[in-house]
């Protein structure tokens, strides 16, 4: 109840607070149609684009999450594309993702409806991207728009609080976590959705490896 096909979802939280694990948790939740941060989901295939972790670290964390939740992280509904260390422009990244989704639909009987990109800022940290002119915020948004236009998928990503205000202004759905003063690993959740009722503020706790509402 916070995202539809063809929409852009942004998850914001403080640095080093568990955003990558939260996105993995969200992807697993969507694969199984389980709740995430108190929001219901419907079961869909998810393609997770990893720019940050080594493949082995990513898979270890994913299976740790699955074990904690009693969900099989090896479900075929969870697709994984490791782009760590690649030197692609944002446009090339969008085109590669679209080809992966098209190929999976034709050859693997997968119909990916959600693309998760983690972290989106990594797209800018290679020589091809650094040669681009224009605002980094707009370059990233153009990539998101291109993925949506080519695939019709929802696109999900995360950033630090106040890191990319332009992306926040363009997102169809935003969930933000703010530390609760005096609370250890305690956060306040605020959600704003273009097509759904605004989420009432609530609290969650970070208990490795996931946030608990």
Coordinates of C-alpha atoms in Angstrom, one line a residue, residues 87-95 123 126 128-129 132 143:
X87 CA 32.1 1.5 -15.1
X88 CA 28.8 2.3 -16.7
X89 CA 27.1 5.7 -17.3
X90 CA 23.7 6.1 -15.7
X91 CA 22.1 5.6 -19.2
X92 CA 24.1 2.5 -19.8
X93 CA 23.1 1.2 -16.4
X94 CA 19.4 1.8 -17.2
X95 CA 19.8 0.0 -20.5
X123 CA 26.2 5.1 -10.1
X126 CA 33.1 6.0 -12.0
X128 CA 32.1 7.7 -17.3
X129 CA 29.7 9.3 -14.9
X132 CA 28.9 14.0 -17.4
X143 CA 18.3 7.2 -14.9

